Short mmCIF file of C-alpha atoms and ligand atoms in Angstrom, two decimals:
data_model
loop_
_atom_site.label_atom_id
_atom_site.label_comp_id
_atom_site.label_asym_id
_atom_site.label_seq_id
_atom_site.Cartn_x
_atom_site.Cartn_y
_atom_site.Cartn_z
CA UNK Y 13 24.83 -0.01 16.33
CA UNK Y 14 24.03 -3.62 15.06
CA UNK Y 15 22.38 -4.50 12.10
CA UNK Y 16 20.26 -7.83 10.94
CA UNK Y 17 21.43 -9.49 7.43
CA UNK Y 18 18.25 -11.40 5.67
CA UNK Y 19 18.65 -13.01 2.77
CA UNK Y 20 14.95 -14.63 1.03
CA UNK Y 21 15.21 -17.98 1.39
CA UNK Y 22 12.40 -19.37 0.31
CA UNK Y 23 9.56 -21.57 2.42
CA UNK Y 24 10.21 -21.79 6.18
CA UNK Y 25 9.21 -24.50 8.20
CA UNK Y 26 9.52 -25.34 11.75
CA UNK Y 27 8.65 -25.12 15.40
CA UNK Y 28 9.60 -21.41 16.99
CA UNK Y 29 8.57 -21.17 20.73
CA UNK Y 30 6.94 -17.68 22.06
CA UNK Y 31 7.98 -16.34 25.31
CA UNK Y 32 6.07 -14.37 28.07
CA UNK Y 33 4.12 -11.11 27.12
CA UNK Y 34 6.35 -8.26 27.45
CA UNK Y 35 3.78 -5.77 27.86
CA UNK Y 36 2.36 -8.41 30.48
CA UNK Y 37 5.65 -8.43 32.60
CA UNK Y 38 5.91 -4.50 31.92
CA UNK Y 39 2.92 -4.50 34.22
CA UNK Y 40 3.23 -7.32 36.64
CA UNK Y 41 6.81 -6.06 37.53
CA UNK Y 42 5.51 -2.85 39.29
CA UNK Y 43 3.01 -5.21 41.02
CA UNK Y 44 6.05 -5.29 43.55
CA UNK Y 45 5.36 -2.06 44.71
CA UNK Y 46 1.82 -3.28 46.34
CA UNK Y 47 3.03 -5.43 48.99
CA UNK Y 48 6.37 -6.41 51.06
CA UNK Y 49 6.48 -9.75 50.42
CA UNK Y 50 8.30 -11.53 47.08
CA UNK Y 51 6.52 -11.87 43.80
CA UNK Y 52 7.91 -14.25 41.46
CA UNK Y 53 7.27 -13.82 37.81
CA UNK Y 54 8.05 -17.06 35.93
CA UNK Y 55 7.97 -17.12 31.82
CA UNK Y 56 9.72 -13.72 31.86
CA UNK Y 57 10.78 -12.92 28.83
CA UNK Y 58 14.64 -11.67 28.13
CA UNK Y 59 14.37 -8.21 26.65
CA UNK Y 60 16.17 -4.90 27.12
CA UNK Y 61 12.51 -2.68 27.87
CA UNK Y 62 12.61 -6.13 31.03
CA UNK Y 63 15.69 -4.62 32.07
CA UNK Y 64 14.75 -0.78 32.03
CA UNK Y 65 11.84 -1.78 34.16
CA UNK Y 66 14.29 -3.59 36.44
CA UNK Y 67 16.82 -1.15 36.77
CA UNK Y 68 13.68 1.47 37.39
CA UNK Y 69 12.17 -0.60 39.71
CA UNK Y 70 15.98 -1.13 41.76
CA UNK Y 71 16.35 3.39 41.72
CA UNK Y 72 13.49 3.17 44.16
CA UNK Y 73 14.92 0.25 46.55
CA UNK Y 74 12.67 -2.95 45.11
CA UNK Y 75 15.20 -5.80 44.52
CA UNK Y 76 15.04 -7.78 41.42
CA UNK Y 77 17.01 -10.85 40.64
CA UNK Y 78 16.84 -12.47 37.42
CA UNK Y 79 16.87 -16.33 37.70
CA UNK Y 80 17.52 -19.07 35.61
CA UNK Y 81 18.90 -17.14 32.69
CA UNK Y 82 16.24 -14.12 32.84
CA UNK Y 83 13.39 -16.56 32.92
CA UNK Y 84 12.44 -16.14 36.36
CA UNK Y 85 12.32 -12.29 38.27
CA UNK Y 86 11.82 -12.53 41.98
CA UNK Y 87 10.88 -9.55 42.90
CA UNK Y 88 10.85 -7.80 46.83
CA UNK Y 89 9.48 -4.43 47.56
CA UNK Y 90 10.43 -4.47 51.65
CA UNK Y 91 12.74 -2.21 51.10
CA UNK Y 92 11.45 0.77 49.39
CA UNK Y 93 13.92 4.21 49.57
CA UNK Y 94 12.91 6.14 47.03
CA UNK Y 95 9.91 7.75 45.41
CA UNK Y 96 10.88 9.55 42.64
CA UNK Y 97 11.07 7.79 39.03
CA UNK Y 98 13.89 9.53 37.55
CA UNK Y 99 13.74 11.19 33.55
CA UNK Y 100 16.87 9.25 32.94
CA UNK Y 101 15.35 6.03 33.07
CA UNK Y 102 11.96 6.96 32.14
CA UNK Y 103 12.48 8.95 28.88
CA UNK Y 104 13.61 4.64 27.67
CA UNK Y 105 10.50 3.48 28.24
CA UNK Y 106 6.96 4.94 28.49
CA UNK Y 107 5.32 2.24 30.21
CA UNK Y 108 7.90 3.59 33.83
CA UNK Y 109 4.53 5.33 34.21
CA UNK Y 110 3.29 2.07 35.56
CA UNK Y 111 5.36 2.59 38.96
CA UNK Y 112 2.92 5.91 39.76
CA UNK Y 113 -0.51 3.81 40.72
CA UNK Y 114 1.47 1.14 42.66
CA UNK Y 115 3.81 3.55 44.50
CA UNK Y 116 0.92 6.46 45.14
CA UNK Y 117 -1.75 3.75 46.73
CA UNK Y 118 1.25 1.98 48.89
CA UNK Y 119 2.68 4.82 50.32
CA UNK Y 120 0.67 7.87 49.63
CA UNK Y 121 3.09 9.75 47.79
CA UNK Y 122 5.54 9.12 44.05
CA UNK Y 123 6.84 11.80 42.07
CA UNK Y 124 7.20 10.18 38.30
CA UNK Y 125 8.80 11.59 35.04
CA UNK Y 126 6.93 12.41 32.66
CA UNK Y 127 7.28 9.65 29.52
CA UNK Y 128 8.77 11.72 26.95
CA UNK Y 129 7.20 11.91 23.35
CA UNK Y 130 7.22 8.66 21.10
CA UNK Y 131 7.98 8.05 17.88
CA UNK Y 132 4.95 6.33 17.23
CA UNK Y 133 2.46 9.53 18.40
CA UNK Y 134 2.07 11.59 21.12
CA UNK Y 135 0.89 9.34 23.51
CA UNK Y 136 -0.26 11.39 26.48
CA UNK Y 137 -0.42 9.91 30.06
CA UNK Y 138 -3.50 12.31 30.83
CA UNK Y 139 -5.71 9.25 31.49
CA UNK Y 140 -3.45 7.96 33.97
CA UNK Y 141 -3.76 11.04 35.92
CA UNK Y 142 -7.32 11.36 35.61
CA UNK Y 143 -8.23 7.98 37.14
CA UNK Y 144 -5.70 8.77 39.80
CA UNK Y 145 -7.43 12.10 40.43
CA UNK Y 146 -11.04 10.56 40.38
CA UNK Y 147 -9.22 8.47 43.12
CA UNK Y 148 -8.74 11.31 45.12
CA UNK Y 149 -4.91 12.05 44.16
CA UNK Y 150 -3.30 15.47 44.72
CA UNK Y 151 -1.32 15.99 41.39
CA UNK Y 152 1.16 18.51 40.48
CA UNK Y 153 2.88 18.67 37.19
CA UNK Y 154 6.11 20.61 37.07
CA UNK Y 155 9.91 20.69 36.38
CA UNK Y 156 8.16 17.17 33.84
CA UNK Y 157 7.26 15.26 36.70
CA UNK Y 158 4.02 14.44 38.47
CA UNK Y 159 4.44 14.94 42.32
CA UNK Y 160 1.80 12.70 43.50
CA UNK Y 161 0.04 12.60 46.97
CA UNK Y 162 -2.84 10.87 48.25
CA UNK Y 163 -4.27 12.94 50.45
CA UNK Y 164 -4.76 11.26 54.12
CA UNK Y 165 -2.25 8.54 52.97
CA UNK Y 166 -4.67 6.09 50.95
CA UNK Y 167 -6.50 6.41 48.04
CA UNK Y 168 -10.05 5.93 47.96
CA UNK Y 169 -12.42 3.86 45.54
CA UNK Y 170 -13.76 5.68 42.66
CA UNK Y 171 -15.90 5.40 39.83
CA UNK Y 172 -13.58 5.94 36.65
CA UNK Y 173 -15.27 6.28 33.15
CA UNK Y 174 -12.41 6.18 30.69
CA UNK Y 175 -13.31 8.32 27.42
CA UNK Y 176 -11.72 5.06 25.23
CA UNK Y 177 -9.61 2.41 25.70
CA UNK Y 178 -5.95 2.46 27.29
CA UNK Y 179 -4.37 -0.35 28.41
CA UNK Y 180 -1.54 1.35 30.66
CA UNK Y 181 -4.39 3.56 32.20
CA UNK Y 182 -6.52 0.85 32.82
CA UNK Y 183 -3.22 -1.23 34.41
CA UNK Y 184 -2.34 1.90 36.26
CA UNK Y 185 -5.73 2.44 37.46
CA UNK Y 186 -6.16 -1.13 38.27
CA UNK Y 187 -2.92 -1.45 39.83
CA UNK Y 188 -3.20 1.73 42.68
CA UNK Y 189 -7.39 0.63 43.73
CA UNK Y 190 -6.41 -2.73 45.27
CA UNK Y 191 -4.97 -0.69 47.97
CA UNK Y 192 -7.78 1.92 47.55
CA UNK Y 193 -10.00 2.49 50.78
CA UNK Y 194 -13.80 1.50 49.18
CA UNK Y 195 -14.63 0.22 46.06
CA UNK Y 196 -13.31 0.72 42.67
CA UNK Y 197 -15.10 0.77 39.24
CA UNK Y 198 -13.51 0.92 36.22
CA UNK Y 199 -15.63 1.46 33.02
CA UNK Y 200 -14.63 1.25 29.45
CA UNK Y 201 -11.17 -0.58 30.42
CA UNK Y 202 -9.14 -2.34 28.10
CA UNK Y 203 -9.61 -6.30 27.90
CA UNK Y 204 -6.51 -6.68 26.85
CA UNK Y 205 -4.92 -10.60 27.63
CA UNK Y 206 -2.22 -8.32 29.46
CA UNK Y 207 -4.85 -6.88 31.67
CA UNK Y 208 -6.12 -10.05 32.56
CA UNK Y 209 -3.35 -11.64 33.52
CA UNK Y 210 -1.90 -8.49 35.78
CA UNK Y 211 -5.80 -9.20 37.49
CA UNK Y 212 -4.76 -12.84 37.95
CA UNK Y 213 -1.75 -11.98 39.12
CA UNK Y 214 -3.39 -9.15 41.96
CA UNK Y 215 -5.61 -11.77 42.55
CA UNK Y 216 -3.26 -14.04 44.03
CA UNK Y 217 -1.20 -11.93 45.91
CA UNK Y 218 -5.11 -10.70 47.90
CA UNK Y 219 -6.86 -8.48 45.86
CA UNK Y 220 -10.39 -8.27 45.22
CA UNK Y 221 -10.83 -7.90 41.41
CA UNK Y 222 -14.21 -9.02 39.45
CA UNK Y 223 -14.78 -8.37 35.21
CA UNK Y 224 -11.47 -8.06 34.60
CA UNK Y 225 -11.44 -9.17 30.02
CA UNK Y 226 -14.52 -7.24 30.23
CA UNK Y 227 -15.07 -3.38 30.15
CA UNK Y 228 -16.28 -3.02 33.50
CA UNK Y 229 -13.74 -4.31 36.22
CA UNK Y 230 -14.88 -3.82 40.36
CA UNK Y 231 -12.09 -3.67 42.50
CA UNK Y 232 -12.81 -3.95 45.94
CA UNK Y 233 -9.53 -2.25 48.30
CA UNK Y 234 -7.89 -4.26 50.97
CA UNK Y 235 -5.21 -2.78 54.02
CA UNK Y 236 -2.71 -5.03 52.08
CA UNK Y 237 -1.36 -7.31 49.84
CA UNK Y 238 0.84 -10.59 49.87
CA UNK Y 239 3.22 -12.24 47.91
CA UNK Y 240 2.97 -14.12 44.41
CA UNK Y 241 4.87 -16.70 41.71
CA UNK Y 242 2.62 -16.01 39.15
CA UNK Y 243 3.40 -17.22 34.92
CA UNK Y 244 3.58 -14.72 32.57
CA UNK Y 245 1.07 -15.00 29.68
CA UNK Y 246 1.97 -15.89 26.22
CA UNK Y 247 2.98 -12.80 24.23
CA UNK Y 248 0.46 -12.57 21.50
CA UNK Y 249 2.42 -10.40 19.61
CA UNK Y 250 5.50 -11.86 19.23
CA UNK Y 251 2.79 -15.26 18.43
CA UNK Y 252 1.42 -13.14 15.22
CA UNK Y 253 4.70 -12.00 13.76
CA UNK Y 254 6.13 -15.36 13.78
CA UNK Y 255 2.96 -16.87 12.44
CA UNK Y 256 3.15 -14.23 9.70
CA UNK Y 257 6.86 -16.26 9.11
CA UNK Y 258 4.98 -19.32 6.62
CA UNK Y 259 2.06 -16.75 5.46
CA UNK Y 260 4.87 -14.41 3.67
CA UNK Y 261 7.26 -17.63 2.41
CA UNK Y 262 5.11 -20.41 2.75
CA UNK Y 263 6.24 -23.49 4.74
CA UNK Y 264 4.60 -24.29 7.58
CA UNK Y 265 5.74 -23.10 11.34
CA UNK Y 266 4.47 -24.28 14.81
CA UNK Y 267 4.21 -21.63 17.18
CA UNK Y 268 4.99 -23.55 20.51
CA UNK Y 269 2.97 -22.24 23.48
CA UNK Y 270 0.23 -20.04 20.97
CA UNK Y 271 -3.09 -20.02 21.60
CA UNK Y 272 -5.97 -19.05 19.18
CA UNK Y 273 -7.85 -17.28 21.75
CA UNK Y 274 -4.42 -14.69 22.20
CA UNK Y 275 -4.81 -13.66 18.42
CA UNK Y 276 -8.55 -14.58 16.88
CA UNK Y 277 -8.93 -11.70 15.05
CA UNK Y 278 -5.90 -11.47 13.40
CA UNK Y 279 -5.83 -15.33 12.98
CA UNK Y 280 -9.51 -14.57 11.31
CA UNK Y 281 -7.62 -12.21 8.47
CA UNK Y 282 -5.02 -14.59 8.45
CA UNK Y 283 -7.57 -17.07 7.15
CA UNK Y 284 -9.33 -14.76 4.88
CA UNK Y 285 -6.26 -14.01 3.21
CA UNK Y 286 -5.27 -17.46 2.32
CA UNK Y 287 -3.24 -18.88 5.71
CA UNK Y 288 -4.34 -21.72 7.96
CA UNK Y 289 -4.22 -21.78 11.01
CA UNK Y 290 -4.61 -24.50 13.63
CA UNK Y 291 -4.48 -25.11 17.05
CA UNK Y 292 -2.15 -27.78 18.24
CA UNK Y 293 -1.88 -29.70 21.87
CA UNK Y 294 1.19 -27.57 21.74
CA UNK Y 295 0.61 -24.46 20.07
CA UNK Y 296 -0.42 -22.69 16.78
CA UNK Y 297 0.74 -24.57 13.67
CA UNK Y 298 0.43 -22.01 10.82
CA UNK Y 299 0.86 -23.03 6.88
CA UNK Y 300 0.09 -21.04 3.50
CA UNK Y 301 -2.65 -22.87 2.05
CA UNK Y 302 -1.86 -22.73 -2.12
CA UNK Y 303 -0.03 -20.20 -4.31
CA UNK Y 304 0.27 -16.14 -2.75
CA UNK Y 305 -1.82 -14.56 -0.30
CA UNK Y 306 -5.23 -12.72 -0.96
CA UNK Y 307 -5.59 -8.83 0.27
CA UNK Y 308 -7.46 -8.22 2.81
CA UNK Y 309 -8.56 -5.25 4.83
CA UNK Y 310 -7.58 -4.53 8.24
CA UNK Y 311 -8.43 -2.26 11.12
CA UNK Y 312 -6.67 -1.68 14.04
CA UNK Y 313 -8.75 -1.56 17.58
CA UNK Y 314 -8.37 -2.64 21.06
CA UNK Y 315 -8.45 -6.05 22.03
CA UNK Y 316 -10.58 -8.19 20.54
CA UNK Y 317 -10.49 -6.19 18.00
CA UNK Y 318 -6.79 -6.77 15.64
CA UNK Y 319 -3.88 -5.24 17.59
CA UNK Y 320 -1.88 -2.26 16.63
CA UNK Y 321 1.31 -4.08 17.44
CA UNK Y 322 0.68 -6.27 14.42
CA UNK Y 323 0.10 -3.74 12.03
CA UNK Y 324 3.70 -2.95 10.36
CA UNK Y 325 4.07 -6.75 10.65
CA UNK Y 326 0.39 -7.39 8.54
CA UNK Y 327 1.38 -4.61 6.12
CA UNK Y 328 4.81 -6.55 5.17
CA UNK Y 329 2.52 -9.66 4.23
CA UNK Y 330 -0.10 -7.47 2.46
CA UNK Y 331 2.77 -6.02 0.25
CA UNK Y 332 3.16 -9.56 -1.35
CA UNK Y 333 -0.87 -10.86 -1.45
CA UNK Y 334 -2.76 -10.71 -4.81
CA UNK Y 335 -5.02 -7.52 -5.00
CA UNK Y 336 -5.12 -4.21 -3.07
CA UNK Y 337 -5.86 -4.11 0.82
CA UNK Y 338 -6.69 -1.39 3.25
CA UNK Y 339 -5.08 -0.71 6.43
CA UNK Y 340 -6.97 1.60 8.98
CA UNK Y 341 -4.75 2.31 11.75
CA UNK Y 342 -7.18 3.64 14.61
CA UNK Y 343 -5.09 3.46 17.64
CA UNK Y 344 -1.94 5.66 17.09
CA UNK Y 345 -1.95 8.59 14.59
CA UNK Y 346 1.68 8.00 13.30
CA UNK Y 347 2.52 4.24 12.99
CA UNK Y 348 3.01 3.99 9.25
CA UNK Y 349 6.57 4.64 9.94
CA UNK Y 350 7.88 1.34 8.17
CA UNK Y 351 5.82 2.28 4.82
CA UNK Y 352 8.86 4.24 3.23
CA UNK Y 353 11.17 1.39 4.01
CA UNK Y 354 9.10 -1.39 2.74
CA UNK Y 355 8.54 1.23 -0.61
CA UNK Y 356 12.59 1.00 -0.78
CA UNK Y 357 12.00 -2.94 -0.92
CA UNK Y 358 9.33 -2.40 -3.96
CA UNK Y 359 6.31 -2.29 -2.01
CA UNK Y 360 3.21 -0.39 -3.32
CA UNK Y 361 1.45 1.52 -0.70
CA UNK Y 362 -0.16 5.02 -0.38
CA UNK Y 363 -0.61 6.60 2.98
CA UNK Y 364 -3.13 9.25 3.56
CA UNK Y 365 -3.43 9.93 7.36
CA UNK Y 366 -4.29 6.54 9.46
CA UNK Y 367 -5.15 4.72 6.02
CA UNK Y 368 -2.50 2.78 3.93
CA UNK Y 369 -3.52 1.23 0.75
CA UNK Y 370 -1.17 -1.50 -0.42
CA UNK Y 371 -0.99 -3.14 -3.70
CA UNK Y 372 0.44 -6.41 -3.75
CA UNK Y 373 3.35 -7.21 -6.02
CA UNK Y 374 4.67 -10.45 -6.61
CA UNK Y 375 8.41 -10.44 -4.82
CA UNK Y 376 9.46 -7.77 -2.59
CA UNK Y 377 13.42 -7.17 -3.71
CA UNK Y 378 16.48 -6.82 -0.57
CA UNK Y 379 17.31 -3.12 0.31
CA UNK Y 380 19.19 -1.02 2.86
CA UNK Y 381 16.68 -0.32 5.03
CA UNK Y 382 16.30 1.41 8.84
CA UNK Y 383 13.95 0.19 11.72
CA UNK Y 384 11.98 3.38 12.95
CA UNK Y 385 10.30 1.48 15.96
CA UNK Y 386 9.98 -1.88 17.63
CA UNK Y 387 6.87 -3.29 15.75
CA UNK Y 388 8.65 -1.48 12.18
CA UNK Y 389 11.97 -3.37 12.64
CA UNK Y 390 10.35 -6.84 12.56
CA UNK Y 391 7.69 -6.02 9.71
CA UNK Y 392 10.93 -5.16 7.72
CA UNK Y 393 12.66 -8.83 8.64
CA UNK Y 394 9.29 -10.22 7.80
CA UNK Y 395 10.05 -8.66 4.37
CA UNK Y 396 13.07 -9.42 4.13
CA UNK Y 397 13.15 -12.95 4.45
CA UNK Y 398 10.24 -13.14 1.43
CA UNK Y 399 12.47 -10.64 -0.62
CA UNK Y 400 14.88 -11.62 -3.49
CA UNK Y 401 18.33 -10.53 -2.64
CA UNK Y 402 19.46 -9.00 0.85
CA UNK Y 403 18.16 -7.06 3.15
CA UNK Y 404 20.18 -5.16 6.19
CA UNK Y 405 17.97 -3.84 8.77
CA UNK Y 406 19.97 -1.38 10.86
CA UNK Y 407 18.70 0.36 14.41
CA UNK Y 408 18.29 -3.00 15.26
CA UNK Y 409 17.89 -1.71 18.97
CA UNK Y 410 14.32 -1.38 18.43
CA UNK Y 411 13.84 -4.97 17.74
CA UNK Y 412 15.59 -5.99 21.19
CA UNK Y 413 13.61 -4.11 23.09
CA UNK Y 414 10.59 -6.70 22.07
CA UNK Y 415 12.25 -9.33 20.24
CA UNK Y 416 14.09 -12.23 22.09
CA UNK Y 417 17.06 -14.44 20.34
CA UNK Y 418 14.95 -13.52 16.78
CA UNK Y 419 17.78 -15.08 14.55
CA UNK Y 420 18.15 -18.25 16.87
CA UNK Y 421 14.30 -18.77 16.19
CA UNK Y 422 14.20 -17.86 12.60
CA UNK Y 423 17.41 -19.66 11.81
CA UNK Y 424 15.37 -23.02 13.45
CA UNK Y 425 13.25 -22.89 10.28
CA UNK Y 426 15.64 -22.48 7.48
CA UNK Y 427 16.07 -18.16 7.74
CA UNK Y 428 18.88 -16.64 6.80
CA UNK Y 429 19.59 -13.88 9.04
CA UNK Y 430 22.64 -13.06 10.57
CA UNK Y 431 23.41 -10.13 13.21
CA UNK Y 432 26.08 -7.83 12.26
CA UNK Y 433 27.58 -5.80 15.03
CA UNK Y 434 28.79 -2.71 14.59
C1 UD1 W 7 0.08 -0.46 25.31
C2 UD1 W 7 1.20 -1.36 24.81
C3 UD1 W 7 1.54 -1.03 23.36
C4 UD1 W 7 0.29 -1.07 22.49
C5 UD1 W 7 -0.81 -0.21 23.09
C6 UD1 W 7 -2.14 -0.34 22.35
C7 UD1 W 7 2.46 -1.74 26.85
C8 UD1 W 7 3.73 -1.55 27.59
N1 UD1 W 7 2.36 -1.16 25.66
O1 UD1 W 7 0.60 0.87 25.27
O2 UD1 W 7 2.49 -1.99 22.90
O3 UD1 W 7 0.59 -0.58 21.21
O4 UD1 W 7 -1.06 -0.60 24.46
O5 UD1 W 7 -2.55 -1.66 22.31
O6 UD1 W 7 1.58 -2.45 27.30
N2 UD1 W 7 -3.72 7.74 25.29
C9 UD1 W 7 -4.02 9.02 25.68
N3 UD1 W 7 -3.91 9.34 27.00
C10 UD1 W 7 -3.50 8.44 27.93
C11 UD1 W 7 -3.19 7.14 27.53
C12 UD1 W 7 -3.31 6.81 26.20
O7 UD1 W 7 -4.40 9.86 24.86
O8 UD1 W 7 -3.39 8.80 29.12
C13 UD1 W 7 -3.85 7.36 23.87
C14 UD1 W 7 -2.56 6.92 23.24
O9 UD1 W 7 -1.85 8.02 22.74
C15 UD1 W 7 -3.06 6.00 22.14
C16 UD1 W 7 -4.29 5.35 22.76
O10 UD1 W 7 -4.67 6.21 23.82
O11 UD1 W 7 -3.45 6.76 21.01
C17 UD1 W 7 -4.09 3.95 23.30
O12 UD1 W 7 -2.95 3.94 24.11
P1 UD1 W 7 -2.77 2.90 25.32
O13 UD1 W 7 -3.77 1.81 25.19
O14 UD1 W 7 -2.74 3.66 26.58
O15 UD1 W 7 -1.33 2.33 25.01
P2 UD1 W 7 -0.15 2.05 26.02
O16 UD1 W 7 -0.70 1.53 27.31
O17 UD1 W 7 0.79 3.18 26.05
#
């Protein structure tokens, strides 16, 4: 199993370009399964969780090339052999569950795995099933599948109330009422960027999709769908951890392609705490205004609110800012996985339940330390490169599930990081 060597290095300063949303192309991959023409996803980024999706997507028939280095996916869905989303491939990745919508509204029937647990909190799927049930869906949980059927051979339009906010429900739900007989009407869906740009996407390939970025989206069915070449949106994530790169060791970076309206309210704490940030003709440039960062308190929620996938990353910085902050982590009831790690670098944090309080200190100090989860194994680079002395992440597998050539793009600004393979 690799490992990542980071040695503090002092400020960093540079240009570091973001690639496409994962979580975007996690969704607009199973698009495929909606029509029998080609869909063409450009700004793809190159990630190991792209290539579980690919190699689920190629069990049931779809093809999917990956151009010009990984950048570009065409995508074909003519072909379709198979309806049953196997565990092997599904216990990877949780968001496989994104075939069922797609596959159930196309051709009336899928039998999916169940996503197994994750280490990050239960994370259920019942919401999925619900909406898929409100659209009149036969479902039938055994052996940890769902054997899926719509009865008739279609789906019909439904009014879905979600009971909160899910973004893979609301993609899934989305996703299977474009070819839903009638109208659709999804209430309290996520308005997530990803969502968005999945409607954009559906959009262009024929379907009939109004309020999508706001909690209400109308979907109006249609017999069938066409092809696409549609651009992947900027991942916002990967944007906020590298403009968390000059907030925790000063400098100043230039996120190429960033875009304030991806990440205001985390770019909002960001400010608060110390760390300007500006938008560019080209992107985000980020820079530490004076002297170490303030604390500031932060609460996770669903888009707009400041994402869960920045958390771990936020908590690295607040380990180093003057003062004591509070992190409320609303979304997922056990993602404070990176806290002991960052405690064996000389943090100062308590966790009680979904609430860390962290006390700043002035240098975190290198340490042995073990990525628990995708989000957790860049928080503890973060760290790493504002620590004195070394720092070996190992599991590294975590980070390239969501984390494209990271030492290429940290090295551009002065890092020191270095992979070692195992
Ligand atoms: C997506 C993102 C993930 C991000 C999360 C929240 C992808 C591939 N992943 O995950 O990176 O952290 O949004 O922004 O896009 N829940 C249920 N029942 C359900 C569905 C969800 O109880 O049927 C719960 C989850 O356990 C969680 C909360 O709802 O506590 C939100 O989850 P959800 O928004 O669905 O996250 P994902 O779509 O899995």
């Amino acid at each position: 199993m690799d490992s990542i060597l980071v040695r503090g290095n002092g400020a960093l300063s540079g240009a570091i370009p973001i690639a496409g949303a994962k979580n975007a192309c996690l969704t607009l991959m199973p698009a495929t399964l909606l029509s029998d023409e080609p869909l063409t996803l450009t700004n793809a980024p190159r990630l190991s969780d792209i290539r579980t999706m690919t190699q689920l997507l190629q069990s049931l028939g779809a093809e999917v090339a990956s151009l010009q280095d990984g950048l570009v996916l065409a995508l074909s869905s003519h072909s379709i052999t198979n309806f049953k989303a196997d565990y092997d491939i599904v216990r990877k990745m949780r968001a496989s569950i994104l075939v069922l919508g797609p596959m159930l509204a196309r051709y009336g029937h899928a039998v999916v795995s169940l996503p197994g647990g994750c280490a990050i909190g239960a994370r259920p799927v019942d919401l999925h099933l619900k909406a898929l049930e409100a659209m009149g869906a036969d479902l039938d949980l055994r052996d940890g599948y769902v054997h899926a059927k719509a009865p008739g051979g279609r789906l019909k339009g439904a009014v879905v109330e979600f009971p909160f906010v899910s973004v893979g429900a609301t993609e899934n739900a989305l996703m299977a009422a474009t070819l839903a007989r009638g109208t659709t009407e999804l209430r309290n869906a996520a308005r997530e960027p990803e969502i968005v740009d999945l409607a954009r996407c559906l959009k262009k390939m024929g379907a009939k999709i109004e309020g999508e970025g706001t909690s209400t989206i109308t979907i109006e069915g249609t017999d069938r769908l066409g092809g696409a070449t549609h651009q992947v949106v900027t991942d916002r994530i990967e944007l906020g951890t590298y403009m968390l790169v000059p907030a925790i060791c000063g400098g100043e970076v230039e996120c190429i392609g960033g875009t304030l309206d991806l990440v205001a309210s985390f770019a909002e704490k960001l400010d608060a705490a110390g760390v300007s940030v500006t938008q560019t003709n080209r992107g985000l440039k980020v820079a530490r205004k004076n002297g170490r960062v303030r604390a500031v308190d932060v609460m996770t929620e669903p888009f707009p609110g400041f994402p869960t996938d920045l958390q771990a990353q936020m908590m690295a910085l607040l380990c180093t800012a003057e003062g004591t902050s509070v992190l409320e982590e609303k979304i997922f009831e056990n993602r404070f996985m990176h806290a002991p790690e960052l405690i064996r670098m000389g943090a100062k944090i308590d966790v009680h339940g979904g609430t860390a309080t962290v006390t700043g200190v002035e240098r975190l100090k290198g340490a042995p330390v073990m990525a628990t989860d995708l989000r957790a194994s860049v928080s503890l680079i973060l760290a790493g490169l504002a620590a004195e002395g070394e720092t070996v992440v190992s599991r590294v597998y975590h980070l390239d599930r969501g984390y494209e050539r990271v030492e290429e793009k940290l090295r551009a600004c002065g890092a020191h990081i270095e992979r070692i393979s195992a």
